[in-house]
Amino acid sequence: MRLNILCFVAGAWWLQQQPVLPDSGWVWALAAAGLAATVARPESGILWLLRELLVKAACLALGFAWGAWCAQQRLADSLPAGWEGRDIAVVGVVAGLPQAYERSVRFEFDVERVLTPQARMPRHIVLSWWGSPAREGRPSTLPALEPGERWQLTVRLKRPHGTANPHGFDYEAWLFERNLRATGYVRPRMPRVRLETMVHELKYWIERTRSSIRARIHAALPDEPHAGIIAALAIGDQRAIPPEQWQTFTRTGVNHLMSISGLHVTMVSGLVFALVYGLWRRVATLTLALPALKAAAAGALAAAFLYALLAGYAVPAQRTVYMLAVIAAALWLGVIESASVVLCVALFAVVLLDPWAVLAPGFWLSFGAVAVILYVTVGRIRREHWLASWVRVQIAVTLALIPPLLAMFQQTSIVSPLANAIAIPVVSLVVAPLALIGVAMPFDLVLQCALLVMNGCMALLEWLSLLPDAVWQQHAPPAWAVIVAVAALAWLLAPRGLPARWLGAIGLLPLFAVLPAALEPGDVEMVALDVGQGQSVVVRTAKHALLYDAGPAFGSGADSGSRIIVPYLRATGVKRLDGVVVTHDDDDHWGGAASVLQALPTDWVLTSLPDFDPLVVQAQPALRCEAGQKWHWDGVRFEVLHPSRESYEDPRIKDNDRGCVLKVEAPGGRMLLPADIERRSEEELLVRSRDRLRADVLLAPHHGSRTSSIPEFVQAVSPRTVVFTAGYRNRLGHPHREVMGRYRNAGARTYRTDRDGAVTIAIRADGAIRVTPYRAVYRRYWQTALAGDPVPDTEEF
């Protein structure tokens, strides 16, 4: 049974790796044949083996086919490409907790009616309502939205699309898992009418209750820095926690505690189980009517379900409810065979109800942690003190989660055992129950007590997070090393008596010792990261790394540096930067620079920013980029071609035309990175450095705008490959069709980050140039492709 369930889960996971949804007819046929084989009952021999193999193949096919059928239903509810970016009048209901930011309110919206003739759109979308915060003499223009309100709005939508980078977060998969099939914004200066203050449906009443509880917490704990944690523990509002606190939780390995996670749901369920069992068994009439164990199981499941609803029934809480439901059903039916069977049945229930759960790191971490706990505790003959058992479990879970954490996040907390040993009982047994009790009380004392305890816990966690070696960070290990490490840990954590358990430690070495493939001297690699509407390029030689621009800031506390650039650098083994070039004073080029400088040691910064810009003050040493600067790394020559020293004295020159233009020349080819220069700078370069402009690889000036890439400049560069960095359906219209046609007519291959994701271009010393668009190697069926503009495959020329 256990192996059959694991095969079903493997089939569902295999489906999620497909670039396109396959025809599942043959899969259903295989599944039917396998199920038919279960009728035969050979006792032994080759027929028995064949039957077992066929049944396992049928379970694998069933998981695959089930996932494909569910995916087809979800993909059918989509936004037609022709309705992207067009005004659509709709009537619908605010479906979840609105999240307020500095200049916008973001909320999920259930579409009930489409008023625009012939328009079609998905039933569940995400909208942003932009406005201005309150200022002196001017009221806020941001709306005060509440869940359950019915509105008539005019919106503009686009199909799900996110940045695509190696080792990066798959935003499209996240949207798909939550059945959010379009994103967009509310049109300003168009009719926006609240039709009803409350739509009387259960799901909206639950969300309105969560909103009321959030308001109650913020009113009871005004201006408290840790009030967001109390809200997260009470109603699952994770966005209430600021980024700096999330960083503390990540560095200490307790981030799983700071929302309504499976652990909290289990703890609350366990407390209710103990309470119901203790009271029920003392009343003879109740015990005769229903055994106390069954009553306690039912009460615990009801408590878990209600708590999960209070959390907005998020996916991690759903998984826990399904698992507890399986345990409760087994208790009721008296069919508990073993803990591993219960765990596998729970796994089956989760994947059956949510085939996309296998995409979530939390799915693997949560089930993996439970499996490890069962592995090191169940069936052991020797009885030991509870404290020794608890310490052993903490160590086992910490060790067992190292391979998946390094594979998925390239980091693991070294102080996690100590931090969790303190935070788990404090948060789960004290703070979370007090928060739940506090929101039900008419006075604020209990909430204040919860905050007081949380303040003390945070003081300790912040101290631990500031330790210099609190977190181990490294490159992403290869898949085979992760598999070997998991097997080695199973050997290492096996019961006493198994010979040579210490050999399991040797199996962990490839996780750390197998490094990413290094470049040879004379080779150079350029990776144009997909940062949306902005620019960030990593240039690497054999032993050096340069960051050319750092992409945009996304909002308060979030930027491309922390979300895209640093994870990429860490995963590819870049532990320090030899140089950073911030080309000019546009926030889509410097927005993530501060995060990068904070995360990685950097030798120097080259920039055209003003001398007293905050970034220049932070980045020391910071040098002014000027034409004529040169350096050599590993047989590769770097030269700054622009701007001239005299340009800094002319206030009439735009920031774009003072961008740092960098030429990279290797034995096998040349690259030109011209920032956001426009016609004026291009003409100046043609006069001053025409003979230095020719390049095999060109980063298109100013994202391919009409103000750049004049014909004379294109002819002088004569690139073989051009990369346009731009955001999907950006408001500026980059790259412009005429400019792209200009390069294509010149014989250049063109790539664009909004279509291709990150573009990696490697120039070898022998002159071979290899171009790898990330979406060509990481294709999934849920990804949105640009209509009529397919992603090219990897090319070498």
XYZ file of N, CA, C and O in Angstrom, residues 189-263:
300
model
N -9.861 56.824 -12.798
C -10.782 57.724 -13.514
C -11.838 56.969 -14.320
O -12.328 57.435 -15.333
N -12.144 55.757 -13.885
C -13.212 54.973 -14.487
C -14.206 54.639 -13.377
O -13.863 54.676 -12.197
N -15.461 54.318 -13.711
C -16.464 54.047 -12.675
C -16.023 52.937 -11.730
O -15.631 51.848 -12.147
N -16.067 53.244 -10.415
C -15.741 52.269 -9.376
C -16.834 52.390 -8.311
O -16.859 53.353 -7.542
N -17.713 51.431 -8.282
C -18.921 51.545 -7.466
C -19.000 50.350 -6.523
O -18.930 49.191 -6.965
N -19.162 50.636 -5.213
C -19.434 49.575 -4.254
C -20.927 49.269 -4.299
O -21.758 50.090 -3.928
N -21.271 48.072 -4.748
C -22.674 47.714 -4.914
C -23.290 47.157 -3.638
O -24.467 47.390 -3.368
N -22.509 46.401 -2.871
C -22.992 45.841 -1.614
C -21.848 45.821 -0.621
O -20.699 45.581 -0.986
N -22.164 46.078 0.644
C -21.130 46.058 1.673
C -20.827 44.652 2.153
O -19.779 44.417 2.753
N -21.721 43.700 1.919
C -21.463 42.327 2.340
C -22.256 41.347 1.487
O -23.471 41.469 1.358
N -21.564 40.398 0.900
C -22.191 39.302 0.169
C -22.273 38.123 1.132
O -21.261 37.664 1.663
N -23.471 37.628 1.350
C -23.686 36.649 2.413
C -23.411 35.230 1.929
O -24.321 34.462 1.614
N -22.131 34.910 1.866
C -21.676 33.556 1.612
C -20.647 33.194 2.668
O -19.929 34.064 3.189
N -20.544 31.908 2.986
C -19.709 31.465 4.096
C -18.260 31.901 3.931
O -17.643 32.416 4.870
N -17.693 31.723 2.724
C -16.276 32.039 2.554
C -16.001 33.524 2.747
O -14.934 33.904 3.247
N -16.969 34.366 2.379
C -16.756 35.795 2.562
C -16.945 36.202 4.029
O -16.264 37.115 4.523
N -17.842 35.528 4.745
C -17.984 35.799 6.174
C -16.709 35.403 6.922
O -16.297 36.103 7.864
N -16.091 34.326 6.496
C -14.831 33.924 7.140
C -13.768 34.986 6.909
O -13.039 35.382 7.841
N -13.649 35.461 5.677
C -12.646 36.485 5.380
C -12.953 37.797 6.093
O -12.042 38.483 6.563
N -14.234 38.150 6.225
C -14.585 39.374 6.953
C -14.226 39.222 8.436
O -13.758 40.177 9.069
N -14.426 38.024 8.974
C -14.043 37.775 10.363
C -12.533 37.933 10.536
O -12.068 38.540 11.517
N -11.779 37.404 9.588
C -10.313 37.561 9.658
C -9.927 39.028 9.594
O -9.009 39.474 10.312
N -10.595 39.794 8.759
C -10.303 41.219 8.656
C -10.611 41.936 9.970
O -9.842 42.804 10.423
N -11.713 41.576 10.595
C -12.076 42.199 11.878
C -11.052 41.856 12.952
O -10.683 42.714 13.775
N -10.580 40.612 12.947
C -9.568 40.208 13.934
C -8.270 40.960 13.698
O -7.617 41.417 14.645
N -7.881 41.125 12.433
C -6.661 41.883 12.137
C -6.777 43.308 12.633
O -5.830 43.846 13.251
N -7.926 43.940 12.382
C -8.129 45.312 12.867
C -8.088 45.363 14.398
O -7.554 46.313 14.985
N -8.653 44.349 15.037
C -8.661 44.302 16.491
C -7.239 44.206 17.044
O -6.870 44.887 18.022
N -6.399 43.372 16.425
C -5.017 43.210 16.883
C -4.244 44.510 16.726
O -3.518 44.936 17.636
N -4.385 45.161 15.591
C -3.638 46.408 15.370
C -4.148 47.525 16.282
O -3.363 48.395 16.683
N -5.441 47.505 16.622
C -5.962 48.502 17.552
C -5.477 48.241 18.972
O -5.204 49.181 19.737
N -5.353 46.959 19.335
C -4.923 46.609 20.689
C -3.418 46.782 20.867
O -2.937 47.023 21.984
N -2.655 46.656 19.768
C -1.190 46.730 19.837
C -0.686 47.783 18.870
O 0.050 47.469 17.925
N -1.072 49.034 19.052
C -0.691 50.069 18.076
C 0.811 50.346 18.088
O 1.442 50.413 19.149
N 1.367 50.471 16.897
C 2.774 50.849 16.716
C 3.751 49.872 17.365
O 4.902 50.231 17.648
N 3.323 48.657 17.647
C 4.214 47.649 18.214
C 4.939 46.935 17.070
O 4.309 46.448 16.129
N 6.269 46.852 17.123
C 7.008 46.268 15.990
C 6.698 44.793 15.737
O 6.867 44.310 14.621
N 6.251 44.086 16.772
C 5.986 42.659 16.612
C 4.508 42.335 16.575
O 4.128 41.155 16.679
N 3.666 43.348 16.392
C 2.222 43.095 16.313
C 1.885 42.267 15.079
O 0.932 41.476 15.095
N 2.656 42.420 14.003
C 2.410 41.640 12.803
C 2.579 40.148 13.033
O 1.895 39.330 12.406
N 3.483 39.767 13.937
C 3.666 38.350 14.247
C 2.422 37.798 14.923
O 1.988 36.673 14.628
N 1.830 38.586 15.823
C 0.602 38.144 16.498
C -0.510 37.953 15.469
O -1.263 36.975 15.514
N -0.614 38.878 14.513
C -1.631 38.737 13.457
C -1.362 37.503 12.600
O -2.288 36.793 12.195
N -0.091 37.238 12.307
C 0.241 36.067 11.501
C -0.114 34.778 12.237
O -0.609 33.822 11.626
N 0.130 34.738 13.539
C -0.169 33.534 14.312
C -1.665 33.341 14.510
O -2.138 32.211 14.625
N -2.420 34.437 14.552
C -3.858 34.332 14.812
C -4.651 34.066 13.534
O -5.562 33.232 13.527
N -4.296 34.736 12.443
C -5.123 34.629 11.233
C -4.306 34.323 9.976
O -4.837 34.366 8.868
N -3.025 34.003 10.132
C -2.228 33.640 8.969
C -1.867 34.784 8.056
O -1.536 34.558 6.891
N -1.871 36.019 8.559
C -1.558 37.186 7.734
C -0.039 37.374 7.703
O 0.516 38.223 8.398
N 0.643 36.601 6.868
C 2.098 36.619 6.849
C 2.656 37.951 6.357
O 3.761 38.331 6.728
N 1.892 38.664 5.511
C 2.406 39.934 4.991
C 2.448 41.016 6.063
O 3.000 42.088 5.829
N 1.855 40.740 7.220
C 1.927 41.713 8.306
C 3.310 41.754 8.942
O 3.622 42.682 9.690
N 4.146 40.756 8.658
C 5.499 40.694 9.217
C 6.450 41.414 8.265
O 6.531 41.071 7.086
N 7.197 42.413 8.730
C 8.103 43.152 7.840
C 9.280 42.299 7.396
O 9.642 41.306 8.054
N 9.917 42.667 6.269
C 10.999 41.850 5.702
C 12.165 41.629 6.648
O 12.763 40.553 6.651
N 12.532 42.650 7.456
C 13.678 42.477 8.336
C 13.428 41.406 9.394
O 14.357 40.712 9.824
N 12.172 41.263 9.830
C 11.867 40.192 10.779
C 11.884 38.836 10.092
O 12.329 37.837 10.684
N 11.425 38.771 8.839
C 11.516 37.514 8.095
C 12.973 37.099 7.946
O 13.295 35.900 7.986
N 13.872 38.057 7.767
C 15.286 37.727 7.644
C 15.806 37.094 8.933
O 16.583 36.131 8.902
N 15.357 37.619 10.075
C 15.738 37.034 11.358
C 15.241 35.597 11.471
O 15.971 34.695 11.894
N 13.991 35.374 11.071
C 13.423 34.024 11.159
C 14.146 33.057 10.223
O 14.380 31.895 10.574
N 14.521 33.538 9.030
C 15.212 32.679 8.073
C 16.600 32.313 8.586
O 17.028 31.155 8.489
N 17.302 33.276 9.147
C 18.657 33.023 9.627
C 18.670 32.091 10.837
O 19.668 31.410 11.085
N 17.575 32.065 11.584
C 17.509 31.179 12.749
C 16.732 29.899 12.472
O 16.616 29.042 13.352
N 16.180 29.765 11.256
C 15.488 28.539 10.893
C 14.143 28.347 11.546
O 13.655 27.211 11.643
N 13.486 29.435 11.978
C 12.175 29.316 12.637
C 11.078 29.976 11.811
O 9.983 30.223 12.323
N 11.350 30.247 10.546
C 10.342 30.939 9.744
C 9.068 30.119 9.577
O 8.000 30.676 9.332
N 9.165 28.792 9.732
C 7.956 27.959 9.629
C 7.000 28.207 10.784
O 5.824 27.849 10.716
N 7.487 28.844 11.862
C 6.639 29.076 13.029
C 5.849 30.373 12.941
O 4.890 30.560 13.696
N 6.240 31.269 12.063
C 5.697 32.617 12.102
C 4.476 32.801 11.219
O 4.189 33.883 10.735
N 3.780 31.748 10.982
C 2.480 31.793 10.323
C 1.708 30.586 10.823
O 2.246 29.754 11.560
N 0.461 30.486 10.430
C -0.308 29.318 10.862
C 0.169 28.138 10.020
O -0.353 27.857 8.954
N 1.190 27.474 10.525
C 1.778 26.356 9.816
C 1.173 25.053 10.319
O 0.326 25.021 11.207
N 1.648 23.958 9.745
C 1.166 22.663 10.181
C 1.443 22.409 11.642
O 0.653 21.762 12.344
N 2.584 22.930 12.123
C 2.916 22.719 13.531
C 1.894 23.366 14.447
O 1.429 22.773 15.421
